[in-house]
């Protein structure tokens, strides 16, 4: 997720609000829009949790080479969720998570689109399970209803 944090930091200079989307295909999208310009990014090969919710990605046809088209196709089939949040909130949450050094950073959109959720999971070097269930850091970012 350092790449995602870097992108949020850059897009923050372009627009005050960012649109964040996740798909059941294991992709995350972030975009900023201002009059006359839209800029975004697609991050792929992400793990979908719970695993039972993952949907295999259909092979992209020649007309679906654009990330915006892939996101639109996932939204049309109900395999995507998105929300618009303030860029400064997302950037600060991602930056704070980097300082704490999580083993995993989970990104999700609430089922009703009510908030963007970032959850930091930490490793436990003294446990064979690998992760420390007693410690986590969670950010619930408010969404913009007009975005």
mmCIF file of N, CA and C in Angstrom:
data_model
loop_
_atom_site.group_PDB
_atom_site.id
_atom_site.type_symbol
_atom_site.label_atom_id
_atom_site.label_comp_id
_atom_site.label_asym_id
_atom_site.label_seq_id
_atom_site.Cartn_x
_atom_site.Cartn_y
_atom_site.Cartn_z
ATOM 1 N N UNK A 1 0.778 -1.213 0.000
ATOM 2 C CA UNK A 1 0.000 0.000 0.000
ATOM 3 C C UNK A 1 0.827 1.290 0.000
ATOM 4 N N UNK A 2 2.153 1.242 0.102
ATOM 5 C CA UNK A 2 2.891 2.507 0.009
ATOM 6 C C UNK A 2 2.624 3.221 -1.319
ATOM 7 N N UNK A 3 2.445 2.446 -2.370
ATOM 8 C CA UNK A 3 2.140 3.046 -3.669
ATOM 9 C C UNK A 3 0.790 3.754 -3.635
ATOM 10 N N UNK A 4 -0.175 3.147 -2.964
ATOM 11 C CA UNK A 4 -1.507 3.734 -2.835
ATOM 12 C C UNK A 4 -1.427 5.032 -2.041
ATOM 13 N N UNK A 5 -0.592 5.049 -0.993
ATOM 14 C CA UNK A 5 -0.419 6.247 -0.176
ATOM 15 C C UNK A 5 0.234 7.352 -0.993
ATOM 16 N N UNK A 6 1.234 6.999 -1.784
ATOM 17 C CA UNK A 6 1.916 7.981 -2.634
ATOM 18 C C UNK A 6 0.932 8.586 -3.639
ATOM 19 N N UNK A 7 0.088 7.744 -4.219
ATOM 20 C CA UNK A 7 -0.902 8.227 -5.175
ATOM 21 C C UNK A 7 -1.911 9.154 -4.498
ATOM 22 N N UNK A 8 -2.370 8.804 -3.301
ATOM 23 C CA UNK A 8 -3.317 9.652 -2.575
ATOM 24 C C UNK A 8 -2.695 11.011 -2.288
ATOM 25 N N UNK A 9 -1.420 11.010 -1.950
ATOM 26 C CA UNK A 9 -0.719 12.258 -1.657
ATOM 27 C C UNK A 9 -0.644 13.135 -2.908
ATOM 28 N N UNK A 10 -0.393 12.523 -4.057
ATOM 29 C CA UNK A 10 -0.301 13.277 -5.312
ATOM 30 C C UNK A 10 -1.665 13.791 -5.762
ATOM 31 N N UNK A 11 -2.684 12.949 -5.656
ATOM 32 C CA UNK A 11 -4.019 13.354 -6.096
ATOM 33 C C UNK A 11 -4.628 14.399 -5.171
ATOM 34 N N UNK A 12 -4.171 14.435 -3.918
ATOM 35 C CA UNK A 12 -4.653 15.425 -2.960
ATOM 36 C C UNK A 12 -4.388 16.842 -3.471
ATOM 37 N N UNK A 13 -3.292 17.020 -4.215
ATOM 38 C CA UNK A 13 -2.982 18.326 -4.782
ATOM 39 C C UNK A 13 -3.876 18.696 -5.950
ATOM 40 N N UNK A 14 -4.523 17.715 -6.548
ATOM 41 C CA UNK A 14 -5.383 17.953 -7.701
ATOM 42 C C UNK A 14 -6.827 18.253 -7.292
ATOM 43 N N UNK A 15 -7.337 17.485 -6.335
ATOM 44 C CA UNK A 15 -8.743 17.630 -5.945
ATOM 45 C C UNK A 15 -8.897 17.407 -4.444
ATOM 46 N N UNK A 16 -9.893 18.013 -3.868
ATOM 47 C CA UNK A 16 -10.143 17.868 -2.434
ATOM 48 C C UNK A 16 -10.795 16.533 -2.101
ATOM 49 N N UNK A 17 -11.451 15.915 -3.087
ATOM 50 C CA UNK A 17 -12.140 14.648 -2.874
ATOM 51 C C UNK A 17 -11.570 13.575 -3.783
ATOM 52 N N UNK A 18 -11.497 12.361 -3.264
ATOM 53 C CA UNK A 18 -11.044 11.216 -4.042
ATOM 54 C C UNK A 18 -12.136 10.157 -4.043
ATOM 55 N N UNK A 19 -12.288 9.505 -5.176
ATOM 56 C CA UNK A 19 -13.225 8.391 -5.260
ATOM 57 C C UNK A 19 -12.418 7.106 -5.133
ATOM 58 N N UNK A 20 -12.781 6.276 -4.154
ATOM 59 C CA UNK A 20 -12.091 5.018 -3.897
ATOM 60 C C UNK A 20 -13.074 3.887 -4.171
ATOM 61 N N UNK A 21 -12.614 2.890 -4.931
ATOM 62 C CA UNK A 21 -13.453 1.734 -5.236
ATOM 63 C C UNK A 21 -12.652 0.458 -5.048
ATOM 64 N N UNK A 22 -13.333 -0.590 -4.635
ATOM 65 C CA UNK A 22 -12.735 -1.917 -4.561
ATOM 66 C C UNK A 22 -13.640 -2.877 -5.321
ATOM 67 N N UNK A 23 -13.038 -3.940 -5.856
ATOM 68 C CA UNK A 23 -13.836 -4.938 -6.560
ATOM 69 C C UNK A 23 -13.589 -6.311 -5.968
ATOM 70 N N UNK A 24 -14.495 -7.195 -6.242
ATOM 71 C CA UNK A 24 -14.340 -8.590 -5.810
ATOM 72 C C UNK A 24 -13.354 -9.327 -6.710
ATOM 73 N N UNK A 25 -12.819 -8.642 -7.692
ATOM 74 C CA UNK A 25 -11.805 -9.208 -8.582
ATOM 75 C C UNK A 25 -10.401 -8.983 -8.035
ATOM 76 N N UNK A 26 -10.281 -8.308 -6.879
ATOM 77 C CA UNK A 26 -8.978 -8.049 -6.287
ATOM 78 C C UNK A 26 -8.309 -6.804 -6.829
ATOM 79 N N UNK A 27 -9.105 -5.802 -7.138
ATOM 80 C CA UNK A 27 -8.553 -4.540 -7.651
ATOM 81 C C UNK A 27 -9.074 -3.381 -6.818
ATOM 82 N N UNK A 28 -8.229 -2.353 -6.687
ATOM 83 C CA UNK A 28 -8.614 -1.130 -5.999
ATOM 84 C C UNK A 28 -8.379 0.029 -6.953
ATOM 85 N N UNK A 29 -9.280 0.980 -6.932
ATOM 86 C CA UNK A 29 -9.216 2.140 -7.817
ATOM 87 C C UNK A 29 -9.267 3.406 -6.975
ATOM 88 N N UNK A 30 -8.508 4.401 -7.398
ATOM 89 C CA UNK A 30 -8.555 5.714 -6.773
ATOM 90 C C UNK A 30 -8.539 6.737 -7.887
ATOM 91 N N UNK A 31 -9.443 7.729 -7.801
ATOM 92 C CA UNK A 31 -9.489 8.741 -8.855
ATOM 93 C C UNK A 31 -9.860 10.098 -8.286
ATOM 94 N N UNK A 32 -9.414 11.124 -9.000
ATOM 95 C CA UNK A 32 -9.735 12.513 -8.666
ATOM 96 C C UNK A 32 -10.282 13.162 -9.922
ATOM 97 N N UNK A 33 -11.285 13.994 -9.750
ATOM 98 C CA UNK A 33 -11.905 14.657 -10.896
ATOM 99 C C UNK A 33 -12.045 16.146 -10.623
ATOM 100 N N UNK A 34 -11.639 16.925 -11.589
ATOM 101 C CA UNK A 34 -11.846 18.374 -11.589
ATOM 102 C C UNK A 34 -12.417 18.711 -12.957
ATOM 103 N N UNK A 35 -13.040 19.853 -13.117
ATOM 104 C CA UNK A 35 -13.605 20.186 -14.430
ATOM 105 C C UNK A 35 -12.553 20.078 -15.550
ATOM 106 N N UNK A 36 -12.847 19.240 -16.507
ATOM 107 C CA UNK A 36 -11.971 19.073 -17.657
ATOM 108 C C UNK A 36 -10.878 18.036 -17.495
ATOM 109 N N UNK A 37 -10.768 17.418 -16.301
ATOM 110 C CA UNK A 37 -9.688 16.455 -16.081
ATOM 111 C C UNK A 37 -10.100 15.406 -15.063
ATOM 112 N N UNK A 38 -9.795 14.177 -15.385
ATOM 113 C CA UNK A 38 -9.989 13.073 -14.450
ATOM 114 C C UNK A 38 -8.719 12.247 -14.447
ATOM 115 N N UNK A 39 -8.220 11.929 -13.280
ATOM 116 C CA UNK A 39 -6.983 11.174 -13.158
ATOM 117 C C UNK A 39 -7.199 10.077 -12.136
ATOM 118 N N UNK A 40 -6.759 8.863 -12.465
ATOM 119 C CA UNK A 40 -6.979 7.758 -11.553
ATOM 120 C C UNK A 40 -5.957 6.670 -11.708
ATOM 121 N N UNK A 41 -6.079 5.669 -10.857
ATOM 122 C CA UNK A 41 -5.152 4.558 -10.862
ATOM 123 C C UNK A 41 -5.877 3.265 -10.509
ATOM 124 N N UNK A 42 -5.372 2.179 -11.048
ATOM 125 C CA UNK A 42 -5.895 0.850 -10.755
ATOM 126 C C UNK A 42 -4.762 0.034 -10.146
ATOM 127 N N UNK A 43 -5.026 -0.583 -9.003
ATOM 128 C CA UNK A 43 -4.057 -1.469 -8.369
ATOM 129 C C UNK A 43 -4.673 -2.854 -8.364
ATOM 130 N N UNK A 44 -3.942 -3.829 -8.897
ATOM 131 C CA UNK A 44 -4.495 -5.165 -9.029
ATOM 132 C C UNK A 44 -3.749 -6.203 -8.223
ATOM 133 N N UNK A 45 -4.159 -7.440 -8.388
ATOM 134 C CA UNK A 45 -3.574 -8.609 -7.725
ATOM 135 C C UNK A 45 -3.651 -8.498 -6.207
ATOM 136 N N UNK A 46 -4.767 -7.958 -5.699
ATOM 137 C CA UNK A 46 -4.971 -7.840 -4.264
ATOM 138 C C UNK A 46 -5.821 -9.012 -3.775
ATOM 139 N N UNK A 47 -5.626 -9.391 -2.542
ATOM 140 C CA UNK A 47 -6.406 -10.479 -1.969
ATOM 141 C C UNK A 47 -7.776 -9.959 -1.548
ATOM 142 N N UNK A 48 -8.820 -10.714 -1.871
ATOM 143 C CA UNK A 48 -10.185 -10.369 -1.482
ATOM 144 C C UNK A 48 -10.533 -11.162 -0.230
ATOM 145 N N UNK A 49 -11.021 -10.456 0.801
ATOM 146 C CA UNK A 49 -11.416 -11.104 2.045
ATOM 147 C C UNK A 49 -12.865 -10.786 2.347
ATOM 148 N N UNK A 50 -13.669 -11.700 2.818
ATOM 149 C CA UNK A 50 -13.365 -13.114 2.930
ATOM 150 C C UNK A 50 -13.198 -13.745 1.550
ATOM 151 N N UNK A 51 -12.422 -14.791 1.507
ATOM 152 C CA UNK A 51 -12.079 -15.437 0.245
ATOM 153 C C UNK A 51 -13.328 -15.899 -0.500
ATOM 154 N N UNK A 52 -14.375 -16.248 0.222
ATOM 155 C CA UNK A 52 -15.611 -16.710 -0.420
ATOM 156 C C UNK A 52 -16.283 -15.610 -1.246
ATOM 157 N N UNK A 53 -15.941 -14.348 -1.012
ATOM 158 C CA UNK A 53 -16.529 -13.230 -1.761
ATOM 159 C C UNK A 53 -15.769 -12.931 -3.055
ATOM 160 N N UNK A 54 -14.603 -13.515 -3.234
ATOM 161 C CA UNK A 54 -13.802 -13.252 -4.435
ATOM 162 C C UNK A 54 -14.504 -13.796 -5.674
ATOM 163 N N UNK A 55 -14.392 -13.041 -6.740
ATOM 164 C CA UNK A 55 -14.967 -13.428 -8.026
ATOM 165 C C UNK A 55 -13.839 -13.416 -9.038
ATOM 166 N N UNK A 56 -13.647 -14.514 -9.771
ATOM 167 C CA UNK A 56 -12.585 -14.493 -10.772
ATOM 168 C C UNK A 56 -12.853 -13.418 -11.823
ATOM 169 N N UNK A 57 -11.825 -12.725 -12.180
ATOM 170 C CA UNK A 57 -11.935 -11.659 -13.166
ATOM 171 C C UNK A 57 -12.089 -12.258 -14.557
ATOM 172 N N UNK A 58 -13.088 -11.773 -15.295
ATOM 173 C CA UNK A 58 -13.263 -12.222 -16.675
ATOM 174 C C UNK A 58 -12.133 -11.640 -17.508
ATOM 175 N N UNK A 59 -11.689 -12.382 -18.482
ATOM 176 C CA UNK A 59 -10.621 -11.875 -19.355
ATOM 177 C C UNK A 59 -11.103 -10.609 -20.036
ATOM 178 N N UNK A 60 -10.252 -9.620 -19.991
ATOM 179 C CA UNK A 60 -10.611 -8.334 -20.600
ATOM 180 C C UNK A 60 -10.706 -8.475 -22.107
ATOM 181 N N UNK A 61 -11.801 -8.032 -22.637
ATOM 182 C CA UNK A 61 -11.939 -8.033 -24.086
ATOM 183 C C UNK A 61 -11.173 -6.856 -24.651
ATOM 184 N N UNK A 62 -11.036 -6.814 -25.952
ATOM 185 C CA UNK A 62 -10.261 -5.747 -26.578
ATOM 186 C C UNK A 62 -10.889 -4.382 -26.332
ATOM 187 N N UNK A 63 -12.201 -4.337 -26.094
ATOM 188 C CA UNK A 63 -12.836 -3.045 -25.863
ATOM 189 C C UNK A 63 -12.810 -2.651 -24.388
ATOM 190 N N UNK A 64 -12.342 -3.536 -23.506
ATOM 191 C CA UNK A 64 -12.281 -3.227 -22.089
ATOM 192 C C UNK A 64 -10.831 -3.126 -21.608
ATOM 193 N N UNK A 65 -10.039 -2.348 -22.275
ATOM 194 C CA UNK A 65 -8.646 -2.209 -21.884
ATOM 195 C C UNK A 65 -8.431 -1.042 -20.931
ATOM 196 N N UNK A 66 -9.383 -0.165 -20.828
ATOM 197 C CA UNK A 66 -9.286 1.007 -19.977
ATOM 198 C C UNK A 66 -9.711 0.647 -18.547
ATOM 199 N N UNK A 67 -8.934 1.066 -17.514
ATOM 200 C CA UNK A 67 -9.332 0.762 -16.134
ATOM 201 C C UNK A 67 -10.718 1.286 -15.780
ATOM 202 N N UNK A 68 -11.094 2.446 -16.300
ATOM 203 C CA UNK A 68 -12.424 2.989 -16.018
ATOM 204 C C UNK A 68 -13.509 2.063 -16.567
ATOM 205 N N UNK A 69 -13.265 1.456 -17.716
ATOM 206 C CA UNK A 69 -14.231 0.513 -18.286
ATOM 207 C C UNK A 69 -14.300 -0.767 -17.461
ATOM 208 N N UNK A 70 -13.154 -1.240 -16.954
ATOM 209 C CA UNK A 70 -13.161 -2.433 -16.105
ATOM 210 C C UNK A 70 -13.922 -2.160 -14.808
ATOM 211 N N UNK A 71 -13.740 -0.976 -14.231
ATOM 212 C CA UNK A 71 -14.471 -0.621 -13.019
ATOM 213 C C UNK A 71 -15.963 -0.517 -13.307
ATOM 214 N N UNK A 72 -16.324 0.105 -14.408
ATOM 215 C CA UNK A 72 -17.737 0.233 -14.776
ATOM 216 C C UNK A 72 -18.370 -1.142 -14.976
ATOM 217 N N UNK A 73 -17.636 -2.069 -15.582
ATOM 218 C CA UNK A 73 -18.156 -3.424 -15.789
ATOM 219 C C UNK A 73 -18.357 -4.133 -14.445
ATOM 220 N N UNK A 74 -17.424 -3.956 -13.517
ATOM 221 C CA UNK A 74 -17.560 -4.567 -12.191
ATOM 222 C C UNK A 74 -18.743 -3.954 -11.437
ATOM 223 N N UNK A 75 -18.934 -2.642 -11.579
ATOM 224 C CA UNK A 75 -20.076 -1.981 -10.928
ATOM 225 C C UNK A 75 -21.387 -2.469 -11.521
ATOM 226 N N UNK A 76 -21.418 -2.679 -12.833
ATOM 227 C CA UNK A 76 -22.645 -3.123 -13.500
ATOM 228 C C UNK A 76 -23.059 -4.520 -13.045
ATOM 229 N N UNK A 77 -22.092 -5.358 -12.688
ATOM 230 C CA UNK A 77 -22.409 -6.719 -12.248
ATOM 231 C C UNK A 77 -22.544 -6.817 -10.729
ATOM 232 N N UNK A 78 -22.386 -5.701 -10.032
ATOM 233 C CA UNK A 78 -22.497 -5.706 -8.579
ATOM 234 C C UNK A 78 -21.260 -6.205 -7.864
ATOM 235 N N UNK A 79 -20.130 -6.265 -8.559
ATOM 236 C CA UNK A 79 -18.886 -6.760 -7.977
ATOM 237 C C UNK A 79 -17.956 -5.641 -7.525
ATOM 238 N N UNK A 80 -18.458 -4.422 -7.405
ATOM 239 C CA UNK A 80 -17.625 -3.289 -6.989
ATOM 240 C C UNK A 80 -18.389 -2.422 -6.001
ATOM 241 N N UNK A 81 -17.632 -1.786 -5.137
ATOM 242 C CA UNK A 81 -18.202 -0.816 -4.201
ATOM 243 C C UNK A 81 -17.284 0.393 -4.215
ATOM 244 N N UNK A 82 -17.876 1.570 -4.115
ATOM 245 C CA UNK A 82 -17.068 2.777 -4.142
ATOM 246 C C UNK A 82 -17.650 3.854 -3.261
ATOM 247 N N UNK A 83 -16.799 4.804 -2.909
ATOM 248 C CA UNK A 83 -17.223 5.935 -2.088
ATOM 249 C C UNK A 83 -16.290 7.103 -2.346
ATOM 250 N N UNK A 84 -16.809 8.288 -2.124
ATOM 251 C CA UNK A 84 -16.030 9.513 -2.288
ATOM 252 C C UNK A 84 -15.688 10.034 -0.898
ATOM 253 N N UNK A 85 -14.406 10.266 -0.641
ATOM 254 C CA UNK A 85 -13.956 10.747 0.657
ATOM 255 C C UNK A 85 -12.998 11.914 0.471
ATOM 256 N N UNK A 86 -12.770 12.665 1.515
ATOM 257 C CA UNK A 86 -11.830 13.770 1.421
ATOM 258 C C UNK A 86 -10.418 13.228 1.238
ATOM 259 N N UNK A 87 -9.696 13.828 0.319
ATOM 260 C CA UNK A 87 -8.337 13.380 0.010
ATOM 261 C C UNK A 87 -7.425 13.486 1.224
ATOM 262 N N UNK A 88 -7.577 14.551 2.008
ATOM 263 C CA UNK A 88 -6.699 14.718 3.165
ATOM 264 C C UNK A 88 -6.939 13.635 4.210
ATOM 265 N N UNK A 89 -8.182 13.153 4.356
ATOM 266 C CA UNK A 89 -8.463 12.077 5.306
ATOM 267 C C UNK A 89 -7.789 10.785 4.869
ATOM 268 N N UNK A 90 -7.945 10.438 3.606
ATOM 269 C CA UNK A 90 -7.357 9.201 3.098
ATOM 270 C C UNK A 90 -5.838 9.264 3.151
ATOM 271 N N UNK A 91 -5.280 10.369 2.744
ATOM 272 C CA UNK A 91 -3.826 10.525 2.746
ATOM 273 C C UNK A 91 -3.255 10.413 4.159
ATOM 274 N N UNK A 92 -3.888 11.047 5.123
ATOM 275 C CA UNK A 92 -3.400 11.001 6.503
ATOM 276 C C UNK A 92 -3.526 9.601 7.108
ATOM 277 N N UNK A 93 -4.616 8.915 6.818
ATOM 278 C CA UNK A 93 -4.794 7.561 7.345
ATOM 279 C C UNK A 93 -3.752 6.618 6.757
ATOM 280 N N UNK A 94 -3.498 6.727 5.467
ATOM 281 C CA UNK A 94 -2.493 5.876 4.835
ATOM 282 C C UNK A 94 -1.096 6.199 5.352
ATOM 283 N N UNK A 95 -0.808 7.465 5.573
ATOM 284 C CA UNK A 95 0.495 7.862 6.098
ATOM 285 C C UNK A 95 0.673 7.346 7.525
ATOM 286 N N UNK A 96 -0.340 7.489 8.356
ATOM 287 C CA UNK A 96 -0.256 6.995 9.735
ATOM 288 C C UNK A 96 -0.053 5.490 9.768
ATOM 289 N N UNK A 97 -0.699 4.782 8.864
ATOM 290 C CA UNK A 97 -0.546 3.327 8.847
ATOM 291 C C UNK A 97 0.880 2.938 8.467
ATOM 292 N N UNK A 98 1.530 3.710 7.619
ATOM 293 C CA UNK A 98 2.922 3.419 7.255
ATOM 294 C C UNK A 98 3.846 3.552 8.453
ATOM 295 N N UNK A 99 3.599 4.530 9.321
ATOM 296 C CA UNK A 99 4.447 4.749 10.490
ATOM 297 C C UNK A 99 4.365 3.602 11.488
ATOM 298 N N UNK A 100 3.235 2.908 11.528
ATOM 299 C CA UNK A 100 3.071 1.830 12.496
ATOM 300 C C UNK A 100 3.567 0.485 11.976
ATOM 301 N N UNK A 101 3.882 0.369 10.705
ATOM 302 C CA UNK A 101 4.457 -0.851 10.139
ATOM 303 C C UNK A 101 3.577 -2.077 10.203
ATOM 304 N N UNK A 102 2.342 -2.014 9.684
ATOM 305 C CA UNK A 102 1.477 -3.204 9.726
ATOM 306 C C UNK A 102 1.971 -4.297 8.774
ATOM 307 N N UNK A 103 1.623 -5.537 9.115
ATOM 308 C CA UNK A 103 1.927 -6.660 8.236
ATOM 309 C C UNK A 103 0.981 -6.657 7.040
ATOM 310 N N UNK A 104 -0.242 -6.218 7.263
ATOM 311 C CA UNK A 104 -1.243 -6.116 6.205
ATOM 312 C C UNK A 104 -2.053 -4.851 6.406
ATOM 313 N N UNK A 105 -2.497 -4.288 5.301
ATOM 314 C CA UNK A 105 -3.407 -3.149 5.346
ATOM 315 C C UNK A 105 -4.619 -3.521 4.506
ATOM 316 N N UNK A 106 -5.769 -3.587 5.156
ATOM 317 C CA UNK A 106 -6.999 -3.967 4.473
ATOM 318 C C UNK A 106 -7.785 -2.710 4.139
ATOM 319 N N UNK A 107 -8.330 -2.671 2.933
ATOM 320 C CA UNK A 107 -9.120 -1.538 2.459
ATOM 321 C C UNK A 107 -10.491 -2.048 2.071
ATOM 322 N N UNK A 108 -11.517 -1.368 2.520
ATOM 323 C CA UNK A 108 -12.871 -1.774 2.170
ATOM 324 C C UNK A 108 -13.825 -0.603 2.188
ATOM 325 N N UNK A 109 -14.958 -0.810 1.566
ATOM 326 C CA UNK A 109 -16.041 0.159 1.540
ATOM 327 C C UNK A 109 -17.196 -0.480 2.311
ATOM 328 N N UNK A 110 -17.795 0.253 3.237
ATOM 329 C CA UNK A 110 -18.929 -0.289 3.997
ATOM 330 C C UNK A 110 -20.019 -0.748 3.032
ATOM 331 N N UNK A 111 -20.742 -1.784 3.433
ATOM 332 C CA UNK A 111 -21.780 -2.350 2.586
ATOM 333 C C UNK A 111 -22.797 -1.348 2.097
ATOM 334 N N UNK A 112 -23.113 -0.363 2.924
ATOM 335 C CA UNK A 112 -24.061 0.661 2.516
ATOM 336 C C UNK A 112 -23.365 1.893 1.940
ATOM 337 N N UNK A 113 -22.043 1.821 1.777
ATOM 338 C CA UNK A 113 -21.282 2.955 1.251
ATOM 339 C C UNK A 113 -21.148 4.078 2.269
ATOM 340 N N UNK A 114 -21.339 3.767 3.543
ATOM 341 C CA UNK A 114 -21.323 4.784 4.581
ATOM 342 C C UNK A 114 -19.952 5.284 4.989
ATOM 343 N N UNK A 115 -18.918 4.486 4.752
ATOM 344 C CA UNK A 115 -17.567 4.917 5.099
ATOM 345 C C UNK A 115 -16.542 4.071 4.353
ATOM 346 N N UNK A 116 -15.326 4.611 4.259
ATOM 347 C CA UNK A 116 -14.172 3.880 3.722
ATOM 348 C C UNK A 116 -13.435 3.348 4.943
ATOM 349 N N UNK A 117 -13.123 2.056 4.947
ATOM 350 C CA UNK A 117 -12.514 1.424 6.108
ATOM 351 C C UNK A 117 -11.098 0.966 5.783
ATOM 352 N N UNK A 118 -10.147 1.402 6.590
ATOM 353 C CA UNK A 118 -8.758 0.939 6.510
ATOM 354 C C UNK A 118 -8.465 0.209 7.813
ATOM 355 N N UNK A 119 -7.942 -1.000 7.727
ATOM 356 C CA UNK A 119 -7.639 -1.793 8.909
ATOM 357 C C UNK A 119 -6.212 -2.293 8.826
ATOM 358 N N UNK A 120 -5.408 -1.943 9.807
ATOM 359 C CA UNK A 120 -4.009 -2.374 9.876
ATOM 360 C C UNK A 120 -3.940 -3.631 10.745
ATOM 361 N N UNK A 121 -3.304 -4.667 10.212
ATOM 362 C CA UNK A 121 -3.115 -5.926 10.919
ATOM 363 C C UNK A 121 -1.619 -6.074 11.189
ATOM 364 N N UNK A 122 -1.272 -6.460 12.416
ATOM 365 C CA UNK A 122 0.129 -6.527 12.817
ATOM 366 C C UNK A 122 0.571 -7.974 13.039
ATOM 367 N N UNK A 123 1.831 -8.233 12.762
ATOM 368 C CA UNK A 123 2.367 -9.578 12.948
ATOM 369 C C UNK A 123 2.791 -9.774 14.397
ATOM 370 N N UNK A 124 2.798 -11.018 14.816
ATOM 371 C CA UNK A 124 3.226 -11.390 16.156
ATOM 372 C C UNK A 124 4.404 -12.342 16.009
ATOM 373 N N UNK A 125 5.624 -11.850 16.233
ATOM 374 C CA UNK A 125 6.798 -12.707 16.034
ATOM 375 C C UNK A 125 6.879 -13.865 17.024
ATOM 376 N N UNK A 126 6.135 -13.793 18.117
ATOM 377 C CA UNK A 126 6.187 -14.845 19.131
ATOM 378 C C UNK A 126 5.098 -15.898 18.947
ATOM 379 N N UNK A 127 4.290 -15.747 17.915
ATOM 380 C CA UNK A 127 3.184 -16.672 17.712
ATOM 381 C C UNK A 127 3.352 -17.403 16.387
ATOM 382 N N UNK A 128 2.925 -18.663 16.366
ATOM 383 C CA UNK A 128 2.981 -19.429 15.118
ATOM 384 C C UNK A 128 1.845 -19.036 14.181
ATOM 385 N N UNK A 129 0.818 -18.357 14.718
ATOM 386 C CA UNK A 129 -0.311 -17.920 13.887
ATOM 387 C C UNK A 129 0.109 -16.817 12.920
ATOM 388 N N UNK A 130 1.119 -16.054 13.276
ATOM 389 C CA UNK A 130 1.617 -15.018 12.371
ATOM 390 C C UNK A 130 1.076 -13.637 12.636
ATOM 391 N N UNK A 131 -0.184 -13.529 13.059
ATOM 392 C CA UNK A 131 -0.794 -12.223 13.286
ATOM 393 C C UNK A 131 -1.242 -12.084 14.729
ATOM 394 N N UNK A 132 -1.165 -10.887 15.238
ATOM 395 C CA UNK A 132 -1.565 -10.588 16.606
ATOM 396 C C UNK A 132 -3.014 -10.123 16.595
ATOM 397 N N UNK A 133 -3.929 -10.974 17.059
ATOM 398 C CA UNK A 133 -5.354 -10.650 17.064
ATOM 399 C C UNK A 133 -5.719 -9.600 18.113
ATOM 400 N N UNK A 134 -4.837 -9.363 19.065
ATOM 401 C CA UNK A 134 -5.151 -8.420 20.128
ATOM 402 C C UNK A 134 -4.802 -6.981 19.762
ATOM 403 N N UNK A 135 -4.154 -6.785 18.624
ATOM 404 C CA UNK A 135 -3.733 -5.427 18.265
ATOM 405 C C UNK A 135 -4.075 -5.131 16.807
ATOM 406 N N UNK A 136 -4.748 -4.008 16.590
ATOM 407 C CA UNK A 136 -5.052 -3.547 15.236
ATOM 408 C C UNK A 136 -5.280 -2.040 15.295
ATOM 409 N N UNK A 137 -5.252 -1.439 14.153
ATOM 410 C CA UNK A 137 -5.521 -0.008 14.040
ATOM 411 C C UNK A 137 -6.531 0.157 12.918
ATOM 412 N N UNK A 138 -7.611 0.856 13.209
ATOM 413 C CA UNK A 138 -8.697 0.971 12.246
ATOM 414 C C UNK A 138 -9.018 2.435 11.979
ATOM 415 N N UNK A 139 -9.236 2.758 10.724
ATOM 416 C CA UNK A 139 -9.671 4.094 10.316
ATOM 417 C C UNK A 139 -10.993 3.943 9.573
ATOM 418 N N UNK A 140 -11.989 4.669 9.994
ATOM 419 C CA UNK A 140 -13.261 4.730 9.268
ATOM 420 C C UNK A 140 -13.416 6.158 8.773
ATOM 421 N N UNK A 141 -13.219 6.323 7.488
ATOM 422 C CA UNK A 141 -13.247 7.651 6.884
ATOM 423 C C UNK A 141 -14.651 8.001 6.417
ATOM 424 N N UNK A 142 -15.138 9.174 6.773
ATOM 425 C CA UNK A 142 -16.487 9.561 6.328
ATOM 426 C C UNK A 142 -16.517 9.760 4.814
ATOM 427 N N UNK A 143 -17.662 9.532 4.238
ATOM 428 C CA UNK A 143 -17.819 9.695 2.793
ATOM 429 C C UNK A 143 -18.593 10.972 2.509
ATOM 430 N N UNK A 144 -18.406 11.451 1.297
ATOM 431 C CA UNK A 144 -19.105 12.650 0.832
ATOM 432 C C UNK A 144 -20.341 12.198 0.064
ATOM 433 N N UNK A 145 -21.501 12.583 0.515
ATOM 434 C CA UNK A 145 -22.733 12.161 -0.161
ATOM 435 C C UNK A 145 -22.927 12.854 -1.494
ATOM 436 N N UNK A 146 -22.299 14.017 -1.681
ATOM 437 C CA UNK A 146 -22.460 14.748 -2.943
ATOM 438 C C UNK A 146 -21.421 14.346 -3.978
ATOM 439 N N UNK A 147 -20.535 13.358 -3.672
ATOM 440 C CA UNK A 147 -19.474 12.938 -4.585
ATOM 441 C C UNK A 147 -19.916 11.854 -5.388
#
